[in-house]
């Protein structure tokens, strides 16, 4: 993730406290005082005094512009007195003056103070805007924090390892079988997981049959979460007539929902997902010689995934050690960008602003994502600092070799891989990846590595102790809550039973 250019830290004074340096920005014939204060390691507040003559010049420009546009009885355009314009359009004048001043002085103040903001600066306070009067303004912005890293070389890291076994290979073969499955029409009784196309109409229990029933057509998976209809089509054949009484759930989306109804319908079609056998025929369908070669290819794919995961595990172990021993501030501007990116991936680039009903859900989602997003930003900042501290050389030949390695790993996507890394930006991204990989290799070569537990591809990564304890506590709390609800429900049922007996 790109995190921009690092901003130099504010210099500490003799007592070790952060000073608030004052800069002078020249604005034609006057000077603007700019004071920078550290809110936290990743945020600065800028206070400035815009000189009276700068305000006056801007005020005159706005008055002239407004006077040339408005129509005031008794005066030609642009000839109305300044005082009259101020009296009639004072609010608009002040608003435009402020906008023009801020648009000009904020970038100048940031540049003079050596600050490169992450995101847009946020206005904190503005004094009263008056002609020929000095104007006080303060605003804040996020910046990249200064990061000092030490102690990570020569440290001890516990790293678990992913190894491929027969069960992993069997799981990969089964996944390939499932991907090769085809959905076909069948003329047999519907069984579990079949897709049944049914046409039906519902009516109330006491309603007379309508001349034209309100027919609807649905595709129902047998054994799905729509049991009232799924159970009705289970075991049926094409052409079978459905008649009887059903109990509709509350969320059915019908005016009859939540009560009994009469149904009449017909089975129009049945489709079944046919999964091929694991044999030579499947191998040849996948453009391989036989089952033995298919198994070899599945093992190769498993090893590629294990190697990628092992590299990620090694990097995460180093980053965890660094974050455990260093305070790295995460600028909220970058955290928000990270959250936006993750939500965008979840919703596939949908324009969520078009759905105001999602606003509350999205806010809750953002809050739930924020801790992990902040951690991601901290890791990215740590990696960025490591690349500054370790000057790693990567040649064009190294990049070419990496491309060939990726082509070998993803042989079925060779053209796409080569196209991706044929551009300058693609090669630069790959170079940055190689630099990161070599930095982590260098750190671990100079450190003590303890073997953690051996995992397999099917196993999740073990949680850090703190996270595991938190997850266990949440599980325990949920279990206790479920127990309380069950006991409460049982008590209520017992009370009702006793009342019925009486």
Short mmCIF file of N, CA, C and O in Angstrom, two decimals, residues 402-496:
data_model
loop_
_atom_site.label_atom_id
_atom_site.label_comp_id
_atom_site.label_asym_id
_atom_site.label_seq_id
_atom_site.Cartn_x
_atom_site.Cartn_y
_atom_site.Cartn_z
N UNK A 402 12.10 -13.36 -11.42
CA UNK A 402 10.88 -13.46 -10.62
C UNK A 402 9.66 -13.67 -11.51
O UNK A 402 8.75 -14.45 -11.18
N UNK A 403 9.64 -12.98 -12.65
CA UNK A 403 8.52 -13.15 -13.59
C UNK A 403 8.46 -14.59 -14.08
O UNK A 403 7.38 -15.19 -14.14
N UNK A 404 9.62 -15.15 -14.43
CA UNK A 404 9.64 -16.54 -14.89
C UNK A 404 9.18 -17.49 -13.79
O UNK A 404 8.50 -18.49 -14.06
N UNK A 405 9.54 -17.19 -12.54
CA UNK A 405 9.10 -18.02 -11.42
C UNK A 405 7.58 -17.97 -11.28
O UNK A 405 6.93 -19.00 -11.06
N UNK A 406 7.01 -16.77 -11.44
CA UNK A 406 5.55 -16.63 -11.35
C UNK A 406 4.85 -17.34 -12.50
O UNK A 406 3.79 -17.94 -12.33
N UNK A 407 5.46 -17.28 -13.69
CA UNK A 407 4.89 -17.97 -14.84
C UNK A 407 4.86 -19.48 -14.60
O UNK A 407 3.88 -20.17 -14.92
N UNK A 408 5.93 -19.99 -13.99
CA UNK A 408 5.99 -21.42 -13.69
C UNK A 408 4.92 -21.80 -12.66
O UNK A 408 4.30 -22.86 -12.75
N UNK A 409 4.71 -20.92 -11.67
CA UNK A 409 3.71 -21.20 -10.64
C UNK A 409 2.30 -21.14 -11.20
O UNK A 409 1.42 -21.88 -10.78
N UNK A 410 2.08 -20.21 -12.14
CA UNK A 410 0.73 -20.01 -12.69
C UNK A 410 0.76 -20.26 -14.19
O UNK A 410 0.47 -19.37 -14.99
N UNK A 411 1.12 -21.49 -14.57
CA UNK A 411 1.30 -21.83 -15.98
C UNK A 411 0.03 -21.60 -16.79
O UNK A 411 0.10 -21.24 -17.97
N UNK A 412 -1.13 -21.79 -16.17
CA UNK A 412 -2.39 -21.62 -16.89
C UNK A 412 -2.74 -20.15 -17.10
O UNK A 412 -3.71 -19.84 -17.79
N UNK A 413 -1.97 -19.25 -16.51
CA UNK A 413 -2.22 -17.82 -16.65
C UNK A 413 -0.97 -17.09 -17.18
O UNK A 413 -0.76 -15.93 -16.88
N UNK A 414 -0.16 -17.80 -17.97
CA UNK A 414 1.12 -17.23 -18.41
C UNK A 414 0.95 -15.89 -19.12
O UNK A 414 1.66 -14.92 -18.83
N UNK A 415 0.03 -15.82 -20.07
CA UNK A 415 -0.15 -14.59 -20.84
C UNK A 415 -0.52 -13.43 -19.93
O UNK A 415 -0.01 -12.31 -20.10
N UNK A 416 -1.40 -13.68 -18.98
CA UNK A 416 -1.84 -12.62 -18.07
C UNK A 416 -0.70 -12.16 -17.17
O UNK A 416 -0.54 -10.97 -16.91
N UNK A 417 0.11 -13.12 -16.68
CA UNK A 417 1.24 -12.78 -15.82
C UNK A 417 2.23 -11.90 -16.58
O UNK A 417 2.69 -10.86 -16.09
N UNK A 418 2.57 -12.30 -17.80
CA UNK A 418 3.55 -11.54 -18.59
C UNK A 418 3.01 -10.15 -18.93
O UNK A 418 3.75 -9.16 -18.92
N UNK A 419 1.73 -10.08 -19.24
CA UNK A 419 1.12 -8.77 -19.56
C UNK A 419 1.15 -7.84 -18.35
O UNK A 419 1.43 -6.65 -18.47
N UNK A 420 0.87 -8.41 -17.17
CA UNK A 420 0.84 -7.60 -15.95
C UNK A 420 2.19 -6.96 -15.66
O UNK A 420 2.28 -5.79 -15.28
N UNK A 421 3.26 -7.73 -15.86
CA UNK A 421 4.60 -7.24 -15.49
C UNK A 421 5.41 -6.75 -16.68
O UNK A 421 6.62 -6.55 -16.58
N UNK A 422 4.73 -6.54 -17.82
CA UNK A 422 5.42 -5.97 -18.98
C UNK A 422 5.49 -4.45 -18.89
O UNK A 422 6.31 -3.82 -19.57
N UNK A 423 4.65 -3.85 -18.07
CA UNK A 423 4.61 -2.39 -17.96
C UNK A 423 5.62 -1.91 -16.91
O UNK A 423 6.07 -2.68 -16.06
N UNK A 424 5.96 -0.63 -16.99
CA UNK A 424 6.90 -0.04 -16.02
C UNK A 424 6.33 -0.13 -14.61
O UNK A 424 7.06 -0.47 -13.66
N UNK A 425 5.04 0.17 -14.45
CA UNK A 425 4.44 0.13 -13.12
C UNK A 425 4.42 -1.30 -12.58
O UNK A 425 4.65 -1.54 -11.39
N UNK A 426 4.15 -2.27 -13.47
CA UNK A 426 4.14 -3.66 -13.03
C UNK A 426 5.51 -4.11 -12.56
O UNK A 426 5.64 -4.80 -11.54
N UNK A 427 6.56 -3.71 -13.28
CA UNK A 427 7.93 -4.09 -12.89
C UNK A 427 8.33 -3.38 -11.60
O UNK A 427 9.02 -3.96 -10.75
N UNK A 428 7.89 -2.14 -11.44
CA UNK A 428 8.21 -1.42 -10.19
C UNK A 428 7.55 -2.08 -8.99
O UNK A 428 8.15 -2.19 -7.92
N UNK A 429 6.31 -2.52 -9.16
CA UNK A 429 5.61 -3.22 -8.06
C UNK A 429 6.32 -4.52 -7.72
O UNK A 429 6.46 -4.87 -6.54
N UNK A 430 6.76 -5.24 -8.74
CA UNK A 430 7.47 -6.50 -8.50
C UNK A 430 8.83 -6.24 -7.85
O UNK A 430 9.26 -7.00 -6.97
N UNK A 431 9.47 -5.15 -8.24
CA UNK A 431 10.75 -4.78 -7.61
C UNK A 431 10.55 -4.49 -6.12
O UNK A 431 11.34 -4.93 -5.28
N UNK A 432 9.49 -3.74 -5.80
CA UNK A 432 9.21 -3.43 -4.39
C UNK A 432 8.94 -4.71 -3.61
O UNK A 432 9.38 -4.85 -2.45
N UNK A 433 8.25 -5.68 -4.23
CA UNK A 433 7.98 -6.95 -3.56
C UNK A 433 9.28 -7.70 -3.29
O UNK A 433 9.47 -8.25 -2.20
N UNK A 434 10.19 -7.71 -4.27
CA UNK A 434 11.47 -8.38 -4.09
C UNK A 434 12.30 -7.72 -2.99
O UNK A 434 12.96 -8.41 -2.20
N UNK A 435 12.27 -6.39 -2.94
CA UNK A 435 13.00 -5.67 -1.89
C UNK A 435 12.49 -6.10 -0.52
O UNK A 435 13.27 -6.39 0.39
N UNK A 436 11.16 -6.12 -0.37
CA UNK A 436 10.57 -6.52 0.92
C UNK A 436 10.97 -7.96 1.28
O UNK A 436 11.35 -8.24 2.42
N UNK A 437 10.87 -8.86 0.31
CA UNK A 437 11.22 -10.26 0.59
C UNK A 437 12.66 -10.37 1.07
O UNK A 437 12.97 -11.10 2.02
N UNK A 438 13.57 -9.65 0.42
CA UNK A 438 14.99 -9.76 0.77
C UNK A 438 15.28 -9.11 2.12
O UNK A 438 16.18 -9.56 2.85
N UNK A 439 14.54 -8.07 2.45
CA UNK A 439 14.72 -7.44 3.76
C UNK A 439 14.36 -8.43 4.87
O UNK A 439 15.10 -8.61 5.84
N UNK A 440 13.21 -9.08 4.73
CA UNK A 440 12.79 -10.03 5.77
C UNK A 440 13.73 -11.23 5.83
O UNK A 440 14.02 -11.74 6.91
N UNK A 441 14.21 -11.68 4.67
CA UNK A 441 15.19 -12.77 4.68
C UNK A 441 16.46 -12.34 5.41
O UNK A 441 17.03 -13.10 6.20
N UNK A 442 16.90 -11.09 5.16
CA UNK A 442 18.10 -10.57 5.81
C UNK A 442 17.91 -10.50 7.33
O UNK A 442 18.80 -10.87 8.10
N UNK A 443 16.76 -10.03 7.76
CA UNK A 443 16.48 -9.92 9.20
C UNK A 443 16.51 -11.29 9.86
O UNK A 443 17.12 -11.48 10.92
N UNK A 444 15.87 -12.27 9.23
CA UNK A 444 15.79 -13.60 9.84
C UNK A 444 17.13 -14.32 9.79
O UNK A 444 17.44 -15.12 10.68
N UNK A 445 17.94 -14.04 8.77
CA UNK A 445 19.27 -14.65 8.71
C UNK A 445 20.14 -14.18 9.87
O UNK A 445 21.00 -14.93 10.35
N UNK A 446 19.92 -12.95 10.32
CA UNK A 446 20.71 -12.42 11.41
C UNK A 446 20.03 -12.53 12.76
O UNK A 446 20.41 -11.85 13.72
N UNK A 447 19.00 -13.37 12.86
CA UNK A 447 18.23 -13.51 14.09
C UNK A 447 18.13 -14.98 14.49
O UNK A 447 18.57 -15.87 13.76
N UNK A 448 17.54 -15.21 15.64
CA UNK A 448 17.30 -16.58 16.11
C UNK A 448 15.89 -16.98 15.75
O UNK A 448 14.93 -16.30 16.13
N UNK A 449 15.76 -18.07 15.01
CA UNK A 449 14.44 -18.52 14.56
C UNK A 449 14.10 -19.82 15.28
O UNK A 449 14.80 -20.81 15.18
N UNK A 450 13.01 -19.79 16.05
CA UNK A 450 12.51 -20.98 16.74
C UNK A 450 11.38 -21.59 15.92
O UNK A 450 10.50 -20.87 15.43
N UNK A 451 11.41 -22.90 15.79
CA UNK A 451 10.36 -23.58 15.04
C UNK A 451 9.06 -23.58 15.83
O UNK A 451 9.02 -24.01 16.98
N UNK A 452 8.03 -23.08 15.20
CA UNK A 452 6.70 -23.14 15.79
C UNK A 452 6.01 -24.43 15.37
O UNK A 452 6.64 -25.33 14.81
N UNK A 453 4.72 -24.53 15.59
CA UNK A 453 4.00 -25.74 15.21
C UNK A 453 3.98 -25.95 13.70
O UNK A 453 3.98 -24.99 12.93
N UNK A 454 3.96 -27.20 13.28
CA UNK A 454 3.85 -27.54 11.86
C UNK A 454 2.36 -27.55 11.50
O UNK A 454 1.54 -28.18 12.17
N UNK A 455 2.04 -26.83 10.44
CA UNK A 455 0.66 -26.75 9.98
C UNK A 455 0.54 -27.37 8.59
O UNK A 455 1.55 -27.63 7.93
N UNK A 456 -0.68 -27.56 8.17
CA UNK A 456 -0.96 -28.00 6.80
C UNK A 456 -1.86 -26.97 6.14
O UNK A 456 -2.40 -26.07 6.80
N UNK A 457 -2.01 -27.08 4.85
CA UNK A 457 -2.78 -26.07 4.12
C UNK A 457 -4.20 -25.94 4.66
O UNK A 457 -4.78 -24.85 4.64
N UNK A 458 -4.76 -27.01 5.14
CA UNK A 458 -6.15 -26.98 5.61
C UNK A 458 -6.27 -26.33 6.99
O UNK A 458 -7.38 -26.06 7.46
N UNK A 459 -5.15 -26.10 7.67
CA UNK A 459 -5.17 -25.54 9.02
C UNK A 459 -5.15 -24.02 8.97
O UNK A 459 -4.43 -23.42 8.16
N UNK A 460 -5.92 -23.36 9.85
CA UNK A 460 -5.82 -21.90 9.95
C UNK A 460 -4.54 -21.50 10.66
O UNK A 460 -3.94 -22.30 11.38
N UNK A 461 -4.11 -20.26 10.43
CA UNK A 461 -2.94 -19.76 11.16
C UNK A 461 -3.30 -19.67 12.63
O UNK A 461 -4.40 -19.22 12.99
N UNK A 462 -2.37 -20.07 13.52
CA UNK A 462 -2.67 -19.95 14.95
C UNK A 462 -2.78 -18.49 15.37
O UNK A 462 -2.06 -17.64 14.87
N UNK A 463 -3.74 -18.21 16.25
CA UNK A 463 -3.92 -16.85 16.73
C UNK A 463 -2.87 -16.51 17.78
O UNK A 463 -2.44 -17.39 18.54
N UNK A 464 -2.43 -15.24 17.83
CA UNK A 464 -1.60 -14.82 18.96
C UNK A 464 -2.35 -15.05 20.27
O UNK A 464 -3.58 -15.07 20.29
N UNK A 465 -1.60 -15.24 21.35
CA UNK A 465 -2.22 -15.59 22.63
C UNK A 465 -3.31 -14.61 23.04
O UNK A 465 -4.38 -14.99 23.46
N UNK A 466 -3.01 -13.30 22.92
CA UNK A 466 -3.99 -12.29 23.35
C UNK A 466 -5.28 -12.42 22.55
O UNK A 466 -6.38 -12.37 23.09
N UNK A 467 -5.14 -12.61 21.21
CA UNK A 467 -6.33 -12.73 20.37
C UNK A 467 -7.08 -14.02 20.68
O UNK A 467 -8.30 -14.06 20.66
N UNK A 468 -6.32 -15.10 20.93
CA UNK A 468 -6.96 -16.37 21.25
C UNK A 468 -7.76 -16.27 22.55
O UNK A 468 -8.87 -16.78 22.65
N UNK A 469 -7.17 -15.61 23.57
CA UNK A 469 -7.87 -15.45 24.84
C UNK A 469 -9.13 -14.60 24.65
O UNK A 469 -10.18 -14.90 25.23
N UNK A 470 -9.02 -13.55 23.83
CA UNK A 470 -10.19 -12.69 23.58
C UNK A 470 -11.28 -13.47 22.87
O UNK A 470 -12.46 -13.38 23.22
N UNK A 471 -10.89 -14.28 21.86
CA UNK A 471 -11.88 -15.09 21.13
C UNK A 471 -12.53 -16.11 22.05
O UNK A 471 -13.74 -16.34 21.99
N UNK A 472 -11.72 -16.71 22.95
CA UNK A 472 -12.26 -17.69 23.89
C UNK A 472 -13.24 -17.04 24.85
O UNK A 472 -14.30 -17.60 25.16
N UNK A 473 -12.91 -15.82 25.29
CA UNK A 473 -13.81 -15.10 26.20
C UNK A 473 -15.13 -14.77 25.51
O UNK A 473 -16.20 -14.89 26.09
N UNK A 474 -15.04 -14.36 24.22
CA UNK A 474 -16.27 -14.05 23.47
C UNK A 474 -17.13 -15.30 23.29
O UNK A 474 -18.35 -15.25 23.42
N UNK A 475 -16.45 -16.43 22.98
CA UNK A 475 -17.19 -17.68 22.81
C UNK A 475 -17.88 -18.09 24.11
O UNK A 475 -19.04 -18.51 24.11
N UNK A 476 -17.16 -17.93 25.22
CA UNK A 476 -17.73 -18.28 26.52
C UNK A 476 -18.92 -17.39 26.84
O UNK A 476 -19.96 -17.85 27.31
N UNK A 477 -18.78 -16.08 26.55
CA UNK A 477 -19.88 -15.15 26.82
C UNK A 477 -21.10 -15.49 25.98
O UNK A 477 -22.24 -15.46 26.45
N UNK A 478 -20.85 -15.83 24.69
CA UNK A 478 -21.97 -16.21 23.81
C UNK A 478 -22.66 -17.47 24.33
O UNK A 478 -23.88 -17.58 24.31
N UNK A 479 -21.84 -18.44 24.79
CA UNK A 479 -22.41 -19.69 25.30
C UNK A 479 -23.26 -19.43 26.53
O UNK A 479 -24.36 -19.99 26.68
N UNK A 480 -22.76 -18.56 27.43
CA UNK A 480 -23.52 -18.23 28.64
C UNK A 480 -24.82 -17.52 28.28
O UNK A 480 -25.87 -17.78 28.87
N UNK A 481 -24.74 -16.63 27.27
CA UNK A 481 -25.95 -15.92 26.84
C UNK A 481 -26.97 -16.88 26.27
O UNK A 481 -28.16 -16.80 26.56
N UNK A 482 -26.49 -17.86 25.45
CA UNK A 482 -27.40 -18.85 24.88
C UNK A 482 -28.03 -19.70 25.98
O UNK A 482 -29.21 -20.04 25.92
N UNK A 483 -27.20 -20.05 26.99
CA UNK A 483 -27.71 -20.85 28.11
C UNK A 483 -28.80 -20.11 28.85
O UNK A 483 -29.85 -20.65 29.18
N UNK A 484 -28.54 -18.80 29.12
CA UNK A 484 -29.54 -17.98 29.82
C UNK A 484 -30.84 -17.92 29.03
O UNK A 484 -31.94 -18.03 29.59
N UNK A 485 -30.70 -17.74 27.69
CA UNK A 485 -31.91 -17.64 26.87
C UNK A 485 -32.66 -18.96 26.86
O UNK A 485 -33.89 -19.00 26.90
N UNK A 486 -31.90 -20.08 26.80
CA UNK A 486 -32.54 -21.40 26.79
C UNK A 486 -33.28 -21.65 28.09
O UNK A 486 -34.42 -22.14 28.11
N UNK A 487 -32.61 -21.29 29.22
CA UNK A 487 -33.24 -21.49 30.53
C UNK A 487 -34.49 -20.63 30.65
O UNK A 487 -35.53 -21.08 31.14
N UNK A 488 -34.40 -19.37 30.17
CA UNK A 488 -35.56 -18.48 30.23
C UNK A 488 -36.70 -19.03 29.39
O UNK A 488 -37.85 -19.04 29.81
N UNK A 489 -36.34 -19.53 28.17
CA UNK A 489 -37.37 -20.09 27.31
C UNK A 489 -38.01 -21.33 27.94
O UNK A 489 -39.23 -21.52 27.87
N UNK A 490 -37.17 -22.18 28.58
CA UNK A 490 -37.70 -23.39 29.22
C UNK A 490 -38.65 -23.04 30.36
O UNK A 490 -39.69 -23.67 30.54
N UNK A 491 -38.28 -22.00 31.11
CA UNK A 491 -39.14 -21.57 32.21
C UNK A 491 -40.49 -21.09 31.70
O UNK A 491 -41.54 -21.39 32.26
N UNK A 492 -40.45 -20.33 30.59
CA UNK A 492 -41.69 -19.82 30.02
C UNK A 492 -42.56 -20.96 29.52
O UNK A 492 -43.79 -20.97 29.70
N UNK A 493 -41.92 -21.97 28.88
CA UNK A 493 -42.68 -23.12 28.38
C UNK A 493 -43.32 -23.88 29.55
O UNK A 493 -44.47 -24.35 29.45
N UNK A 494 -42.57 -24.01 30.65
CA UNK A 494 -43.09 -24.73 31.81
C UNK A 494 -44.29 -23.99 32.40
O UNK A 494 -45.29 -24.60 32.80
N UNK A 495 -44.18 -22.65 32.45
CA UNK A 495 -45.29 -21.85 32.98
C UNK A 495 -46.54 -22.02 32.12
O UNK A 495 -47.66 -22.18 32.61
N UNK A 496 -46.34 -21.99 30.79
CA UNK A 496 -47.49 -22.15 29.89
C UNK A 496 -48.11 -23.53 30.05
O UNK A 496 -49.34 -23.69 30.03
#
